[in-house]
Coordinates of C-alpha atoms and ligand atoms in Angstrom, one line a residue:
X1 CA -76.6 -53.1 72.9
X2 CA -75.2 -52.1 76.7
X3 CA -74.5 -55.0 78.8
X4 CA -75.4 -54.9 82.4
X5 CA -72.5 -54.8 85.0
X6 CA -72.6 -57.6 87.7
X7 CA -71.8 -56.3 91.0
X8 CA -70.3 -58.7 93.5
X9 CA -68.6 -56.4 96.1
X10 CA -71.4 -56.1 98.6
X11 CA -69.3 -56.2 101.3
X12 CA -68.0 -52.9 100.5
X13 CA -71.4 -51.5 100.4
X14 CA -74.4 -52.5 99.2
X15 CA -76.9 -50.4 96.6
X16 CA -79.7 -48.3 98.4
X17 CA -83.0 -50.3 98.6
X18 CA -85.9 -48.7 97.0
X19 CA -88.1 -48.9 99.9
X20 CA -85.2 -47.5 101.6
X21 CA -85.1 -44.5 99.8
X22 CA -88.8 -44.0 100.1
X23 CA -88.9 -44.0 103.5
X24 CA -85.5 -41.6 103.9
X25 CA -86.9 -39.2 101.0
X26 CA -90.8 -39.1 103.2
X27 CA -88.3 -38.1 106.4
X28 CA -86.5 -35.5 104.3
X29 CA -89.7 -33.8 103.2
X30 CA -91.6 -34.0 106.1
X31 CA -89.5 -34.3 109.2
X32 CA -86.0 -32.5 108.6
X33 CA -86.0 -30.8 111.6
X34 CA -83.9 -30.9 115.0
X35 CA -85.1 -33.6 116.8
X36 CA -84.0 -31.8 119.9
X37 CA -86.5 -28.7 119.3
X38 CA -89.3 -28.2 121.7
X39 CA -91.8 -26.9 118.6
X40 CA -94.1 -29.0 116.4
X41 CA -91.6 -29.1 113.9
X42 CA -88.9 -30.5 116.2
X43 CA -91.3 -33.0 117.9
X44 CA -92.1 -34.5 114.6
X45 CA -88.6 -35.3 113.8
X46 CA -88.1 -36.7 117.4
X47 CA -91.0 -39.1 116.8
X48 CA -89.3 -40.3 113.4
X49 CA -86.4 -40.8 115.5
X50 CA -88.0 -42.4 118.2
X51 CA -90.1 -45.0 116.0
X52 CA -86.6 -45.5 114.3
X53 CA -85.1 -46.0 117.7
X54 CA -88.1 -48.5 118.7
X55 CA -88.0 -50.7 115.2
X56 CA -84.4 -51.0 115.7
X57 CA -84.5 -52.2 119.4
X58 CA -87.3 -54.7 118.8
X59 CA -85.7 -56.2 115.7
X60 CA -82.3 -56.9 118.1
X61 CA -84.4 -57.6 121.3
X62 CA -83.2 -54.8 123.1
X63 CA -84.6 -51.8 124.5
X64 CA -84.7 -48.4 123.0
X65 CA -82.6 -46.7 125.3
X66 CA -79.7 -49.4 124.5
X67 CA -79.9 -47.8 121.0
X68 CA -77.4 -45.2 119.9
X69 CA -77.4 -44.1 116.6
X70 CA -73.6 -43.0 115.1
X71 CA -71.9 -41.7 112.0
X72 CA -71.0 -44.9 110.7
X73 CA -69.6 -48.4 112.1
X74 CA -66.4 -46.9 112.6
X75 CA -67.7 -44.4 114.8
X76 CA -69.5 -47.0 116.7
X77 CA -66.6 -50.0 117.0
X78 CA -64.6 -46.6 118.3
X79 CA -67.0 -45.9 120.8
X80 CA -67.6 -49.3 121.7
X81 CA -63.5 -49.7 122.5
X82 CA -62.4 -46.1 123.6
X83 CA -65.6 -45.8 125.5
X84 CA -65.5 -48.7 127.6
X85 CA -61.6 -48.2 128.1
X86 CA -61.9 -44.7 129.1
X87 CA -64.3 -45.8 131.8
X88 CA -61.9 -48.7 133.0
X89 CA -58.5 -48.2 135.2
X90 CA -55.6 -46.9 133.3
X91 CA -53.6 -49.5 131.9
X92 CA -56.3 -51.9 131.9
X93 CA -56.4 -55.0 129.3
X94 CA -58.3 -55.5 126.4
X95 CA -58.7 -58.5 123.6
X96 CA -59.2 -58.5 120.1
X97 CA -58.3 -60.6 117.1
X98 CA -55.6 -60.1 114.3
X99 CA -58.7 -60.1 111.8
X100 CA -60.7 -57.4 112.9
X101 CA -61.6 -54.6 110.7
X102 CA -59.4 -51.8 110.7
X103 CA -62.1 -49.6 112.7
X104 CA -61.1 -51.7 115.9
X105 CA -57.8 -52.7 115.2
X106 CA -57.2 -48.7 114.9
X107 CA -59.1 -47.7 117.8
X108 CA -57.0 -50.6 119.6
X109 CA -53.5 -48.9 118.3
X110 CA -55.0 -45.8 119.8
X111 CA -55.7 -47.4 123.4
X112 CA -52.2 -49.1 123.4
X113 CA -50.5 -45.6 122.7
X114 CA -52.7 -44.8 125.6
X115 CA -51.5 -47.1 127.9
X116 CA -53.8 -49.6 127.7
X117 CA -52.8 -53.5 127.2
X118 CA -53.7 -55.2 124.3
X119 CA -53.6 -58.5 123.3
X120 CA -54.0 -59.4 119.7
X121 CA -55.2 -63.1 119.3
X122 CA -54.2 -65.4 115.8
X123 CA -57.0 -67.2 114.2
X124 CA -54.9 -69.9 111.9
X125 CA -55.6 -70.9 108.9
X126 CA -59.6 -71.6 109.3
X127 CA -59.7 -67.6 110.4
X128 CA -61.5 -68.6 113.6
X129 CA -61.2 -67.5 116.9
X130 CA -60.5 -70.5 119.3
X131 CA -62.6 -70.7 122.1
X132 CA -59.7 -71.8 124.9
X133 CA -57.1 -69.8 123.4
X134 CA -59.9 -66.7 123.9
X135 CA -60.3 -68.0 127.6
X136 CA -56.8 -67.9 127.9
X137 CA -56.2 -64.6 126.7
X138 CA -58.3 -63.3 129.8
X139 CA -56.5 -61.5 132.8
X140 CA -57.8 -60.0 136.2
X141 CA -56.9 -56.4 134.4
X142 CA -59.1 -57.5 131.0
X143 CA -62.2 -55.4 131.0
X144 CA -63.4 -56.0 127.3
X145 CA -62.8 -58.1 124.6
X146 CA -63.7 -57.5 120.9
X147 CA -64.5 -59.9 118.2
X148 CA -66.3 -59.6 115.2
X149 CA -69.3 -61.7 114.4
X150 CA -68.4 -62.1 110.5
X151 CA -65.2 -61.3 108.6
X152 CA -65.6 -58.7 105.9
X153 CA -62.5 -60.0 103.6
X154 CA -63.3 -63.8 103.9
X155 CA -66.5 -64.2 105.6
X156 CA -65.7 -66.8 108.3
X157 CA -68.3 -66.3 111.1
X158 CA -66.9 -66.4 114.9
X159 CA -68.6 -68.2 117.8
X160 CA -70.0 -65.0 119.2
X161 CA -72.2 -66.3 121.9
X162 CA -69.8 -68.7 123.0
X163 CA -67.0 -66.3 123.4
X164 CA -69.3 -63.6 125.0
X165 CA -70.5 -66.5 127.7
X166 CA -66.6 -67.0 128.6
X167 CA -66.0 -63.3 129.0
X168 CA -69.2 -62.7 131.1
X169 CA -68.5 -65.3 133.1
X170 CA -65.0 -63.6 134.0
X171 CA -66.7 -60.4 134.4
X172 CA -65.0 -58.8 130.9
X173 CA -67.6 -56.8 128.6
X174 CA -67.8 -58.2 125.1
X175 CA -68.3 -56.3 121.7
X176 CA -69.1 -57.3 118.4
X177 CA -68.4 -55.7 115.1
X178 CA -71.4 -57.6 113.2
X179 CA -71.3 -54.8 110.3
X180 CA -71.1 -58.0 107.9
X181 CA -74.1 -59.6 109.4
X182 CA -77.6 -58.2 109.3
X183 CA -78.5 -59.7 106.1
X184 CA -77.5 -63.4 106.9
X185 CA -77.4 -63.6 110.6
X186 CA -79.3 -63.7 113.8
X187 CA -79.0 -60.5 115.8
X188 CA -80.6 -61.0 119.0
X189 CA -78.8 -59.4 121.5
X190 CA -80.2 -61.8 124.2
X191 CA -78.8 -64.8 122.8
X192 CA -75.7 -63.8 121.4
X193 CA -75.3 -62.3 125.1
X194 CA -72.8 -59.4 124.1
X195 CA -72.6 -56.1 125.7
X196 CA -71.9 -53.9 122.9
X197 CA -73.0 -54.9 119.1
X198 CA -71.9 -52.3 116.4
X199 CA -74.0 -52.2 113.0
X200 CA -73.8 -49.8 109.8
X201 CA -76.6 -49.3 107.6
X202 CA -74.9 -49.3 104.2
X203 CA -74.1 -53.2 104.5
X204 CA -77.6 -54.0 104.3
X205 CA -79.3 -51.7 101.7
X206 CA -79.2 -48.5 103.8
X207 CA -77.6 -45.4 103.4
X208 CA -74.0 -44.8 103.7
X209 CA -72.9 -43.0 107.3
X210 CA -75.3 -43.8 109.3
X211 CA -74.5 -46.8 112.0
X212 CA -75.5 -47.8 115.5
X213 CA -74.2 -49.2 118.7
X214 CA -76.3 -51.1 121.2
X215 CA -75.1 -51.4 124.4
X216 CA -76.5 -53.0 127.2
X217 CA -78.1 -51.1 130.1
X218 CA -75.6 -50.8 132.5
X219 CA -72.3 -51.1 130.8
X220 CA -70.0 -48.1 131.3
X221 CA -69.1 -46.0 128.4
X222 CA -67.9 -42.6 128.2
X223 CA -68.5 -40.4 125.1
X224 CA -66.1 -40.1 122.7
X225 CA -67.6 -37.0 120.7
X226 CA -68.5 -34.4 123.3
X227 CA -71.1 -31.7 123.1
X228 CA -74.7 -32.0 123.5
X229 CA -76.7 -34.7 125.2
X230 CA -77.9 -36.7 122.2
X231 CA -78.0 -40.5 122.0
X232 CA -78.6 -40.5 125.8
X233 CA -75.7 -38.7 126.3
X234 CA -73.5 -41.5 124.3
X235 CA -73.2 -39.7 121.2
X236 CA -73.4 -35.7 120.8
X237 CA -74.5 -34.4 117.2
X238 CA -77.8 -33.6 115.9
X239 CA -79.1 -36.9 114.8
X240 CA -79.3 -37.8 110.8
X241 CA -83.2 -38.4 111.3
X242 CA -83.4 -39.1 107.2
X243 CA -80.5 -41.5 107.6
X244 CA -81.7 -43.4 110.9
X245 CA -85.4 -43.9 109.4
X246 CA -83.3 -45.6 106.5
X247 CA -81.3 -47.9 109.0
X248 CA -84.4 -48.7 110.3
X249 CA -86.4 -49.9 107.1
X250 CA -83.3 -51.4 106.0
X251 CA -82.7 -53.5 108.9
X252 CA -86.4 -54.8 109.2
X253 CA -86.2 -56.0 105.2
X254 CA -82.8 -57.5 106.1
X255 CA -84.2 -59.2 109.2
X256 CA -87.4 -60.5 107.3
X257 CA -85.8 -61.7 104.0
X258 CA -82.8 -63.4 105.8
X259 CA -84.1 -66.7 105.9
X260 CA -85.0 -66.8 102.2
X261 CA -81.9 -64.8 100.6
X262 CA -79.5 -66.9 103.0
X263 CA -80.5 -69.8 101.6
X264 CA -80.6 -68.7 98.3
X265 CA -77.2 -66.3 97.9
X266 CA -75.5 -69.5 99.8
X267 CA -76.7 -71.7 96.8
X268 CA -75.3 -69.1 94.6
X269 CA -71.8 -69.0 96.6
X270 CA -71.7 -72.5 96.2
X271 CA -72.3 -72.5 92.4
X272 CA -69.5 -69.6 92.3
X273 CA -66.8 -71.1 94.3
X274 CA -67.2 -74.6 92.6
X275 CA -66.6 -73.0 89.3
X276 CA -63.7 -71.3 90.7
X277 CA -62.1 -73.9 92.3
X278 CA -62.4 -76.0 89.1
X279 CA -60.1 -73.5 87.7
X280 CA -56.1 -74.6 88.0
X281 CA -54.2 -73.3 90.6
X282 CA -56.6 -71.7 92.7
X283 CA -57.1 -71.6 96.8
X284 CA -59.7 -70.7 99.0
X285 CA -59.3 -68.4 102.1
X286 CA -61.3 -69.2 105.3
X287 CA -62.6 -72.4 106.3
X288 CA -65.7 -73.4 108.7
X289 CA -68.8 -71.4 109.2
X290 CA -69.0 -68.9 106.6
X291 CA -71.2 -66.1 105.6
X292 CA -73.2 -67.2 102.6
X293 CA -72.3 -64.3 100.3
X294 CA -68.5 -64.1 100.4
X295 CA -65.9 -66.2 98.2
X296 CA -62.3 -65.2 98.7
X297 CA -59.7 -66.8 96.1
X298 CA -56.5 -66.4 95.6
X299 CA -55.1 -67.0 91.6
X300 CA -51.5 -68.2 91.4
X301 CA -49.6 -66.4 88.9
X302 CA -51.4 -63.0 88.8
X303 CA -51.6 -59.7 90.4
X304 CA -54.9 -58.8 92.5
X305 CA -55.0 -55.2 91.3
X306 CA -54.5 -56.5 87.6
X307 CA -57.0 -59.5 87.6
X308 CA -59.4 -56.9 89.7
X309 CA -59.2 -53.9 86.7
X310 CA -59.4 -56.9 84.0
X311 CA -62.4 -57.9 85.8
X312 CA -63.9 -54.5 86.2
X313 CA -63.4 -53.9 82.2
X314 CA -65.3 -57.1 81.8
X315 CA -68.0 -55.5 83.5
X316 CA -67.6 -57.4 87.1
X317 CA -67.2 -55.0 90.0
X318 CA -65.2 -57.1 93.0
X319 CA -62.4 -56.3 95.3
X320 CA -59.1 -57.2 96.1
X321 CA -59.1 -58.7 99.7
X322 CA -60.8 -55.8 101.1
X323 CA -61.5 -52.1 99.7
X324 CA -62.4 -50.7 102.9
X325 CA -58.5 -49.2 103.3
X326 CA -59.0 -46.1 101.6
X327 CA -58.8 -47.9 98.3
X328 CA -55.4 -48.6 98.7
X329 CA -53.8 -52.3 97.6
X330 CA -52.1 -53.1 100.6
X331 CA -51.6 -56.9 101.4
X332 CA -54.5 -58.1 103.3
X333 CA -54.1 -58.5 107.0
X334 CA -56.7 -60.6 107.2
X335 CA -54.7 -63.2 104.6
X336 CA -51.7 -62.7 106.6
X337 CA -53.0 -63.8 109.6
X338 CA -54.3 -66.9 107.9
X339 CA -50.6 -67.5 107.1
X340 CA -51.1 -67.6 103.6
X341 CA -47.5 -66.8 101.8
X342 CA -47.2 -63.4 99.8
X343 CA -47.8 -65.0 96.5
X344 CA -51.2 -66.4 97.7
X345 CA -52.8 -63.1 98.8
X346 CA -51.0 -61.4 95.6
X347 CA -53.8 -62.6 93.6
X348 CA -57.0 -62.5 96.3
X349 CA -60.0 -61.7 94.8
X350 CA -62.8 -61.0 97.2
X351 CA -66.4 -62.1 95.3
X352 CA -69.3 -60.8 97.7
X353 CA -72.4 -61.2 96.8
X354 CA -75.6 -59.3 97.9
X355 CA -79.4 -60.0 97.9
X356 CA -79.9 -58.4 94.1
X357 CA -77.4 -61.2 92.8
X358 CA -79.0 -63.6 90.2
X359 CA -78.2 -66.9 89.2
X360 CA -77.0 -65.8 85.8
X361 CA -74.7 -63.2 87.1
X362 CA -72.7 -65.7 88.5
X363 CA -73.0 -67.8 85.3
X364 CA -72.0 -65.2 83.3
X365 CA -68.9 -64.3 85.8
X366 CA -67.9 -68.1 85.5
X367 CA -68.1 -67.8 81.6
X368 CA -65.9 -64.7 81.6
X369 CA -63.6 -65.3 84.6
X370 CA -61.2 -68.1 83.2
X371 CA -60.6 -66.7 80.2
X372 CA -59.7 -62.9 81.7
X373 CA -57.3 -65.1 84.1
X374 CA -55.4 -66.8 81.3
X375 CA -54.9 -63.4 79.7
X376 CA -53.8 -62.6 82.7
X377 CA -51.3 -65.3 83.7
X378 CA -49.6 -65.3 80.0
X379 CA -45.9 -64.7 80.2
X380 CA -45.1 -61.3 79.4
X381 CA -43.3 -61.4 75.8
X382 CA -39.8 -59.6 75.6
X383 CA -40.8 -57.6 72.4
X384 CA -44.0 -55.6 73.1
X385 CA -46.0 -58.2 72.6
X386 CA -49.6 -58.5 74.1
X387 CA -48.8 -59.8 77.7
X388 CA -50.2 -59.1 81.0
X389 CA -50.6 -55.3 81.9
Ligands
PLP1 N1 -66.4 -53.2 110.3 C1 -66.3 -54.0 109.1 C2 -66.7 -55.5 109.3 C3 -66.8 -53.5 108.1 O1 -66.6 -54.6 107.1 C4 -66.7 -52.3 108.0 C5 -67.1 -51.3 106.5 O2 -66.0 -51.9 105.6 C6 -66.7 -51.5 109.0 C7 -66.6 -52.1 110.3 C8 -67.0 -49.9 109.0 O3 -68.1 -49.4 108.9 P1 -68.5 -47.8 108.0 O4 -67.8 -48.2 106.6 O5 -69.7 -47.8 108.3 O6 -67.6 -47.0 108.6

């Protein structure tokens, strides 16, 4: 009998939800036209696009022209940061944190090369940004601050509303990369007080290659892709109408099911974490408020790549720290920012649960993990024994 695999890499990407696939297929079959065309077919595509935008806006308690669809979360982050900086004085100052996704850190590096000043705030062992330290980092020349809502590697949740209020009081724009949030955390932009917010459909049951940026009305933002006037002049290029319809449907389902799924998945996460900490020489990375679906654990005496492969062979899909860096197994910048030593993040594994994870999945992982780990921890014997590979 073929054994079902257990997918615990939902922070890397989620499976496409059936309802979302159906919504996308209907659009692809009926309305796969250019929404800028004036004929009936084009108007049909434009109606689908408008409808998706209205639904997304209402879920975020925003207005339709505050929503611009993009090709990814990465593009939304780049647009937020580079687009804001391009409207500011040369040499202006921006603030971010050491545990942001590379989509933010890479854009900040680019802005530094262009002469902007960038402050990267530390987070300390808990992985949480200190509000006072954040306030102290703001200068008269600061134009924007970008702090992620929830971290993709360790799941720590940042006090976004508080940070955004501090920024607003100082006249600083506030962006949050909320890519990991939609299935678990509230996204009402009026309560978060953010000026800009990035999402990516494939992290909440939608398709890959579709994202969006919320931009509060009146926020100065220059486009980073030049061409036609689509997306209110914020993002040129013919929109991916079926993908956008998929994003809207996935977001509706995520928001609708959030209360129940958050409680259910947090219970499974706790069960998994209790089982993991019962194993010898294990530490959980990150503390304080966390997403309900991520457990990041460092296992002493193993390499995370070897453990990941052994778990994969045993039917369990996980990731080593973060899978987002082009599949490379570089030491994690997030774990480094927590101050963990090299040995700790050498053996770090991220288990990320999703809305399809079941109790029996968790029980099977807990049944398999100790033996896989013991095998990995066995010393290599000098004469071709069955030691660690
Ligand atoms: N921001 C965070 C926190 C993420 O986890 C990811 C994806 O891994 C991204 C941004 C990038 O999103 P996308 O894969 O849509 O480019």
